[in-house]
mmCIF file of C-alpha atoms in Angstrom:
data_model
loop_
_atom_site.group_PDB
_atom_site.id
_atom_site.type_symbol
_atom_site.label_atom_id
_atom_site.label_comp_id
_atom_site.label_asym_id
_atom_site.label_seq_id
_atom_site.Cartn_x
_atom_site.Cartn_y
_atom_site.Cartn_z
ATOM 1 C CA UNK A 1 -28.437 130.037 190.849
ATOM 2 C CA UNK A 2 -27.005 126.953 188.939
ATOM 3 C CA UNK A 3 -27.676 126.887 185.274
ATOM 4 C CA UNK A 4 -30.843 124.298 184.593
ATOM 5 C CA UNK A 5 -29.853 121.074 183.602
ATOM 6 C CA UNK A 6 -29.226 121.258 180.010
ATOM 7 C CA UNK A 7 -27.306 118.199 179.229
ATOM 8 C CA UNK A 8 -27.872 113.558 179.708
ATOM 9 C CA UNK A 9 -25.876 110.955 179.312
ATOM 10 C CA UNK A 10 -26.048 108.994 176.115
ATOM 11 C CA UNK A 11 -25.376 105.818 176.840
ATOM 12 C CA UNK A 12 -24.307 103.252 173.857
ATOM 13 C CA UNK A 13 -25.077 99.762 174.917
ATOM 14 C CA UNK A 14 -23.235 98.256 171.640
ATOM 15 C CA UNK A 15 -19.693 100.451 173.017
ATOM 16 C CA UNK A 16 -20.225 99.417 176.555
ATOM 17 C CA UNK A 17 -20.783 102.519 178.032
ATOM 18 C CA UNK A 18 -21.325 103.248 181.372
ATOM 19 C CA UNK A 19 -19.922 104.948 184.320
ATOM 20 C CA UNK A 20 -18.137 103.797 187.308
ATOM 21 C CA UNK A 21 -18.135 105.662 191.236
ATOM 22 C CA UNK A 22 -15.328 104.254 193.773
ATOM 23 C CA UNK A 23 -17.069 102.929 196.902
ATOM 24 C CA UNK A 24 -17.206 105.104 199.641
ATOM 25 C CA UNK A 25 -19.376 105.281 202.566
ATOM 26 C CA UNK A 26 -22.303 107.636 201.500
ATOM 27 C CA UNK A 27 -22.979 104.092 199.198
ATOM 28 C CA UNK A 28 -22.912 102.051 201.904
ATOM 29 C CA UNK A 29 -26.919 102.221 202.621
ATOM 30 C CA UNK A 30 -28.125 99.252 204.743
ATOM 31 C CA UNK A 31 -31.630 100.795 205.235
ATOM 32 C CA UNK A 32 -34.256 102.623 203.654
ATOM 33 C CA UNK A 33 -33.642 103.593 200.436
ATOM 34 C CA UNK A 34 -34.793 105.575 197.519
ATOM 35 C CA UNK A 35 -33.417 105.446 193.845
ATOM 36 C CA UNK A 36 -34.173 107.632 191.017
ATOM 37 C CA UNK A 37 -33.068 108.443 187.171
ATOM 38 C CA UNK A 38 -34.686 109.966 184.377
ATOM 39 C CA UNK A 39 -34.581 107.050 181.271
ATOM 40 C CA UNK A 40 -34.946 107.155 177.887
ATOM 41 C CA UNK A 41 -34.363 103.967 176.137
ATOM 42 C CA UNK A 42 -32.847 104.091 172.742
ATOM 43 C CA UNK A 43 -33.615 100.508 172.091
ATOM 44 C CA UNK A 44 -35.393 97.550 174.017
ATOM 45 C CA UNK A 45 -33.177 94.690 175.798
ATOM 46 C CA UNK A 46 -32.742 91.726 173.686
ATOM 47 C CA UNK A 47 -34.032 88.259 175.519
ATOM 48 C CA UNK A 48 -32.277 87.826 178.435
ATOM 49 C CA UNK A 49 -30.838 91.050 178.479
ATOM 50 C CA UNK A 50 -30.816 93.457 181.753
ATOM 51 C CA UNK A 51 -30.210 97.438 181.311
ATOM 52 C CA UNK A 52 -29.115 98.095 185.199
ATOM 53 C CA UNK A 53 -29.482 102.044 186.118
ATOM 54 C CA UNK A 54 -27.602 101.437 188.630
ATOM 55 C CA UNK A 55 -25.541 98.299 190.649
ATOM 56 C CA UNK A 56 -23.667 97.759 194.052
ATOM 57 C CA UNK A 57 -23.215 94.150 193.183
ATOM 58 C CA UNK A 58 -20.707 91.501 191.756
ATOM 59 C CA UNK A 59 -21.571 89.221 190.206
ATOM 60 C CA UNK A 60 -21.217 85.368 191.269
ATOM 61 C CA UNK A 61 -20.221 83.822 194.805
ATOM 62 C CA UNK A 62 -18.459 86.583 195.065
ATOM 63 C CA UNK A 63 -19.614 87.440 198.893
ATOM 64 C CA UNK A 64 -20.167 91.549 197.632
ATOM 65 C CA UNK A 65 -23.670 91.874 196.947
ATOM 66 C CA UNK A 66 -25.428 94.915 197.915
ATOM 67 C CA UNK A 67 -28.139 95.977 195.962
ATOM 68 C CA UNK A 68 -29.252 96.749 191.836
ATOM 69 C CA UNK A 69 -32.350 98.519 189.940
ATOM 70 C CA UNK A 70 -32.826 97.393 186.325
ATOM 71 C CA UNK A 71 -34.795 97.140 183.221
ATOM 72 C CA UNK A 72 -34.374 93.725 181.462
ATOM 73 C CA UNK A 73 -36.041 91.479 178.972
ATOM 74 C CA UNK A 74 -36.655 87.678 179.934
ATOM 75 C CA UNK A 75 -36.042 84.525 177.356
ATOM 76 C CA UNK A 76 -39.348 85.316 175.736
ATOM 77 C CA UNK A 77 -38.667 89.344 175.525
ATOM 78 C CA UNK A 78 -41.368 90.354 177.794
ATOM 79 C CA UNK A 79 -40.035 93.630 180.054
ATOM 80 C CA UNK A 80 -39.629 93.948 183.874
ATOM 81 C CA UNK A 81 -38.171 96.026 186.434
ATOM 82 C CA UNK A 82 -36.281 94.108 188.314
ATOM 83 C CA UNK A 83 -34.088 94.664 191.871
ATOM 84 C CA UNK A 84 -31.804 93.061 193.270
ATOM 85 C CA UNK A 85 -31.034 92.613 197.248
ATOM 86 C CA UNK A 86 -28.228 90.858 199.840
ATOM 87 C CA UNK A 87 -28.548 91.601 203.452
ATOM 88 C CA UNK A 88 -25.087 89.089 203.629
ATOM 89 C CA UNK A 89 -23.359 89.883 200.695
ATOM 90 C CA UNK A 90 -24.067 86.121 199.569
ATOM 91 C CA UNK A 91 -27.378 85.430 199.784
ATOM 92 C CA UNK A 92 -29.349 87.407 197.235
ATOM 93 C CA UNK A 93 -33.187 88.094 196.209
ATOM 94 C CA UNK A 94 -34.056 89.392 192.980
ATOM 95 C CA UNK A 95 -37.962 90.183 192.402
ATOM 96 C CA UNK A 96 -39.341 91.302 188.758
ATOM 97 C CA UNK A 97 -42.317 93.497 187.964
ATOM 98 C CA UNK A 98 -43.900 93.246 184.404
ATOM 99 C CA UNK A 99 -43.358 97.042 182.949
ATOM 100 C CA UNK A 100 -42.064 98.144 179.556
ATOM 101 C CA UNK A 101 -41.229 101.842 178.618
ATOM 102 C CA UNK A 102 -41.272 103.091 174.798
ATOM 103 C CA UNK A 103 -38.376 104.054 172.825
ATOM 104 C CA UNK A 104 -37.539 107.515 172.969
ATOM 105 C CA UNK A 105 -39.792 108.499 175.593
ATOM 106 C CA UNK A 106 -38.534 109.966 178.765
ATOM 107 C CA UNK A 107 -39.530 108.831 182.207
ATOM 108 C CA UNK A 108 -38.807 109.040 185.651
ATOM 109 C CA UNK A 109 -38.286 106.016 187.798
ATOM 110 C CA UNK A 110 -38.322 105.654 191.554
ATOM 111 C CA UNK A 111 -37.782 102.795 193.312
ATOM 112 C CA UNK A 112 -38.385 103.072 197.141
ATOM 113 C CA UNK A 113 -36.700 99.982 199.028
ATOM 114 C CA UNK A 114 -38.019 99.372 202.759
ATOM 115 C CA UNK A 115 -36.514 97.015 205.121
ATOM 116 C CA UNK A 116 -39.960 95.819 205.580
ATOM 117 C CA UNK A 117 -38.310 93.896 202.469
ATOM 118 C CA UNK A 118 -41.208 95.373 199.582
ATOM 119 C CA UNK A 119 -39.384 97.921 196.753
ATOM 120 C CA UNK A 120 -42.434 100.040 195.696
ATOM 121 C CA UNK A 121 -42.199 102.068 191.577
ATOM 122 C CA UNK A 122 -42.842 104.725 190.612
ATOM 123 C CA UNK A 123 -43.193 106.348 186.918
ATOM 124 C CA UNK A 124 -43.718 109.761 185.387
ATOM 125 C CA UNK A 125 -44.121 111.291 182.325
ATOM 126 C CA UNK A 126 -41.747 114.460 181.513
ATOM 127 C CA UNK A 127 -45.897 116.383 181.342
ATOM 128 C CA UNK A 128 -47.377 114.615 184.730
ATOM 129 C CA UNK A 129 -47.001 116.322 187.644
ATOM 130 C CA UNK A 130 -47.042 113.334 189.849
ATOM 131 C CA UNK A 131 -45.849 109.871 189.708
ATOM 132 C CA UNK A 132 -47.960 106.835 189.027
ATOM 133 C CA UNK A 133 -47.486 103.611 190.596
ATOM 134 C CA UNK A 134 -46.143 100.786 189.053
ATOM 135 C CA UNK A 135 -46.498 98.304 191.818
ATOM 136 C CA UNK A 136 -44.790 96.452 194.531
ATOM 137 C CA UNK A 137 -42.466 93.448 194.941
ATOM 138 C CA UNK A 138 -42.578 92.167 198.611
ATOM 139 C CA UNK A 139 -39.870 89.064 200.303
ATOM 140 C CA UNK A 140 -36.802 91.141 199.741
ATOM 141 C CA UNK A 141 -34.184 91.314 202.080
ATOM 142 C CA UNK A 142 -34.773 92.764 205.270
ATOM 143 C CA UNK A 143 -31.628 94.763 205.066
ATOM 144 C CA UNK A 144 -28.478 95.563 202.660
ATOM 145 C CA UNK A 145 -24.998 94.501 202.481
ATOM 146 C CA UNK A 146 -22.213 97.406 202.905
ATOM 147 C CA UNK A 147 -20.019 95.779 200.369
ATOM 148 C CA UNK A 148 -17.281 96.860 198.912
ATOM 149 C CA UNK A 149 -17.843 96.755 195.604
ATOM 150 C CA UNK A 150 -17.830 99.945 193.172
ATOM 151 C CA UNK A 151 -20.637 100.834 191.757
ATOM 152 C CA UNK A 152 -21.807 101.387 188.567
ATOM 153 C CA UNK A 153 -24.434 103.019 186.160
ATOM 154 C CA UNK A 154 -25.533 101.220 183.078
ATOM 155 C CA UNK A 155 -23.548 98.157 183.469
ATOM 156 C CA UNK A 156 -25.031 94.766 184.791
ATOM 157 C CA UNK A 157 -22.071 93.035 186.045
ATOM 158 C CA UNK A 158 -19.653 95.020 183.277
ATOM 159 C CA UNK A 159 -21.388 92.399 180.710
ATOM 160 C CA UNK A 160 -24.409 93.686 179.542
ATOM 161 C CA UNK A 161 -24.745 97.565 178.831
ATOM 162 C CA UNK A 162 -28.088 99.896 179.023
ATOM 163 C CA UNK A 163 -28.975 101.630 175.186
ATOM 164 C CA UNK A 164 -30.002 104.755 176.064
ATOM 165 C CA UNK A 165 -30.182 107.858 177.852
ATOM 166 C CA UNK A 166 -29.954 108.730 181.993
ATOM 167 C CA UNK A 167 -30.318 111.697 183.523
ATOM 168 C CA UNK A 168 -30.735 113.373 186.826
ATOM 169 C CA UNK A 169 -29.520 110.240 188.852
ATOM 170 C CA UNK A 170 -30.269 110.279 192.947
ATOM 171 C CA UNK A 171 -29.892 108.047 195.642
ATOM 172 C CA UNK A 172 -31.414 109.018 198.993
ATOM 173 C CA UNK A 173 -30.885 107.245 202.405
ATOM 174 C CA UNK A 174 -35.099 106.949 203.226
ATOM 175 C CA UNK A 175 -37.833 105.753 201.816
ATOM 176 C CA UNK A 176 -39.597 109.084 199.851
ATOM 177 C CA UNK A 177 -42.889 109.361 199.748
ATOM 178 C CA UNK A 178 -44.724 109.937 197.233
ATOM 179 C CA UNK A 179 -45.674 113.439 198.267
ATOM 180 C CA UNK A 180 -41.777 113.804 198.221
ATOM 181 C CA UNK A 181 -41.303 112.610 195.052
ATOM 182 C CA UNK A 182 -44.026 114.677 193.257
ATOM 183 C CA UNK A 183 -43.098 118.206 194.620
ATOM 184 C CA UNK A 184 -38.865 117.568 193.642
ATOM 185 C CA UNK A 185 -38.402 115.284 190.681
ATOM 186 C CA UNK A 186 -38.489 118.462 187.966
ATOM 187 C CA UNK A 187 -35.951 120.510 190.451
ATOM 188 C CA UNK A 188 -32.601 120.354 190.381
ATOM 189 C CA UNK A 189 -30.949 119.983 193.918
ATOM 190 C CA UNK A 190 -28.722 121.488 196.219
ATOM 191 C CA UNK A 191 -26.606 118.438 196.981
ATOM 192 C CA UNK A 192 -27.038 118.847 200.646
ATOM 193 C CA UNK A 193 -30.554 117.604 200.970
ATOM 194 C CA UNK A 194 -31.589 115.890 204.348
ATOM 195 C CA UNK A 195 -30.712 112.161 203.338
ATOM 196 C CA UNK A 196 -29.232 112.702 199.831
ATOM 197 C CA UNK A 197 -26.295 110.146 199.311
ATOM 198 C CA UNK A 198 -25.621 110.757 196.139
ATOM 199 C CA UNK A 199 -26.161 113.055 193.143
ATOM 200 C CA UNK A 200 -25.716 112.718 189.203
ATOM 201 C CA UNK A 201 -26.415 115.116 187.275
ATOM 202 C CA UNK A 202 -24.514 114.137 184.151
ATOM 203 C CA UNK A 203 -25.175 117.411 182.875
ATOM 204 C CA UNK A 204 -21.838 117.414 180.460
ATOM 205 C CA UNK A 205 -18.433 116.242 180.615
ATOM 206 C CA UNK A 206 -17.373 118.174 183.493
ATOM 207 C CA UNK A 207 -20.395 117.550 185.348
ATOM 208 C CA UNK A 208 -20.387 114.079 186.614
ATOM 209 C CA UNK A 209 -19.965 114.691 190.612
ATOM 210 C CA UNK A 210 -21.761 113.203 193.120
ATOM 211 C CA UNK A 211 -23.116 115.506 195.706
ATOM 212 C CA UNK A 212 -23.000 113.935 199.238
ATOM 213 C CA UNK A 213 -22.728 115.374 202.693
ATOM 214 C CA UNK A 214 -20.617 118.269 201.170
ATOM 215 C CA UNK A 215 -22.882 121.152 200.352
ATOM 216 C CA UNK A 216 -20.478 122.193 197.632
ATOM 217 C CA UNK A 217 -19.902 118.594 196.571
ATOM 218 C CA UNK A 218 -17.373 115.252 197.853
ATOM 219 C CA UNK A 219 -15.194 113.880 195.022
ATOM 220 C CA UNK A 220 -15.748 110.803 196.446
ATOM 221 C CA UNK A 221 -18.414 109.831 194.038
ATOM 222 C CA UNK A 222 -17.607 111.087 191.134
ATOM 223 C CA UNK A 223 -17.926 109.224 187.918
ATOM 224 C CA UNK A 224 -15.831 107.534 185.882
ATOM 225 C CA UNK A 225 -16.805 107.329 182.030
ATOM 226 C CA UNK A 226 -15.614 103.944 180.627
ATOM 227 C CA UNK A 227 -15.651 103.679 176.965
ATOM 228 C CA UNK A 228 -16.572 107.884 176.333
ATOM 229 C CA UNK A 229 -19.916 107.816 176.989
ATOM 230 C CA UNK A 230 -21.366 111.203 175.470
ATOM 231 C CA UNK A 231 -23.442 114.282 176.453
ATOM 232 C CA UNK A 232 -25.784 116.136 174.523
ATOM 233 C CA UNK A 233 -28.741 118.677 174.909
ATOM 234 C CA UNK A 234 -31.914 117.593 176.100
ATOM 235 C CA UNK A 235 -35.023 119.516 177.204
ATOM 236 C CA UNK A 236 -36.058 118.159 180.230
ATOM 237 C CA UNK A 237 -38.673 120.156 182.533
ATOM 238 C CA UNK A 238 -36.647 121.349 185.331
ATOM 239 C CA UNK A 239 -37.335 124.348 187.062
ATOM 240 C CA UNK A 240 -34.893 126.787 187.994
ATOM 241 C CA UNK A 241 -36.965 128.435 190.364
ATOM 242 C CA UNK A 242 -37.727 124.665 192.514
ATOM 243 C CA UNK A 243 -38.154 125.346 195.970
ATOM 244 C CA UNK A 244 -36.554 121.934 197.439
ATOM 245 C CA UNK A 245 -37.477 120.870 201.195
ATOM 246 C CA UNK A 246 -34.333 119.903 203.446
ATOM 247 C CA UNK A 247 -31.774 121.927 202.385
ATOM 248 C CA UNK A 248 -29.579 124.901 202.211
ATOM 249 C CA UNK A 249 -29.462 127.832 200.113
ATOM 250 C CA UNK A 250 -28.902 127.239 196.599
ATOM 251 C CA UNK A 251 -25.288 127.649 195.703
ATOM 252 C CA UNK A 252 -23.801 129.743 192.332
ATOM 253 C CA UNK A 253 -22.235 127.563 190.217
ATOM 254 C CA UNK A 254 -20.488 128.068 186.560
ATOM 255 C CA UNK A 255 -21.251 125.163 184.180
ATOM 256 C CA UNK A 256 -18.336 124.706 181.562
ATOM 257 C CA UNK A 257 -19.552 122.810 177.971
ATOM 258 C CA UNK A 258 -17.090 121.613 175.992
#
């Protein structure tokens, strides 16, 4: 079996660190969608200050809109999740949800997007077994855009960078349920899960492929580290012995640290 995710990111907001995936069509979601990351904030956003997990969107009247999930701070420094939609590429809705998470304190975040237009969160502790909810935004877009437009983790609009650290990254093609979400967000996956886009899990420097419709992995999401973004140990509670729904057998891998 693959070695249990041993390493995150550590991502230095002052450096601009973050990571960068070419665009490629397992990106490209127009419908249902499901995001999640493990987050552990080394320090809160200044006012007016967004920590994206993770963006399909340029900035401006650009025309390449997509779709973003972020933590930010408003002028006053009270903390929201926020997201982000275009069904046009132009035309963009962005809905906030009052929430702040602690300094170094890990938790896992879910957003579900529906083309019903609501994004529903999600939060859990690294000693909950289930998620709690955080609430709903509703009058989103009714679709998404299939820009162009790379993506990127930790970067809102390459100007503003998240402080902290990410782990664990996923981005499914359906809106989990909740039921989903509780029974696989302490395994680690088999990157050929029904629905599974994309999967980071950062686990060191060598580490940073996306798993897509590949069983054994696609380059074509791999990330790019801009500015050396760093690895390091981290005891989250993943268990080697998950039993994940929707997909084939496990696969041997050999994990190289440097």
């Amino acid at each position: 079996a693959w070695a249990v995710n041993s390493h995150v990111a550590n991502l230095a907001g002052a450096s601009s660190q973050h990571f960068t995936i070419a665009d490629s069509a397992d990106l490209d979601i127009t419908g249902n969608l499901t995001f999640e990351t493990w987050f552990k904030p080394t320090s809160q956003p200044g006012n007016d200050v967004t920590y994206r997990f993770f963006e399909k969107w340029t900035p401006g009247g650009s025309g390449d809109k997509s779709y973003y999930f972020a933590y930010l701070a408003d002028g006053v420094g009270a903390k929201f999740l926020e997201v982000g939609t275009s069904a046009d590429g132009s035309v963009n809705v962005t809905k906030r949800l009052a929430q702040a998470f602690t300094n170094d304190t890990w938790n896992h975040i879910v957003a579900v997007y529906k083309t019903a237009g609501t994004v529903d969160w999600y939060s859990a502790s690294t000693t909950s077994s289930t998620h709690t909810s955080i609430g709903q935004v509703t009058a989103l877009s009714t679709s998404l855009f299939s820009g162009a437009d790379p993506p990127k983790i930790g970067s809102a609009d390459e100007v503003q960078f998240l402080d902290g650290k990410l782990d664990d990254i996923r981005l499914w093609a359906e809106a989990k349920s909740v039921t989903d979400l509780d029974a696989n967000f302490k395994c680690e996956l088999n990157g050929n899960e029904t629905n599974l886009k994309a999967y980071w899990q950062v686990n060191n420097g060598l580490e940073d492929k996306g798993f897509s419709t590949d069983p054994a992995g696609s380059n074509a999401d791999d990330l790019t580290n801009v500015n050396t973004a760093t690895f390091e140990t981290a005891a989250l509670p993943f268990d080697p012995n998950c039993t994940v729904a929707g997909a084939a057998a496990r696969k041997k891998r050999i994990i190289i640290i440097q």
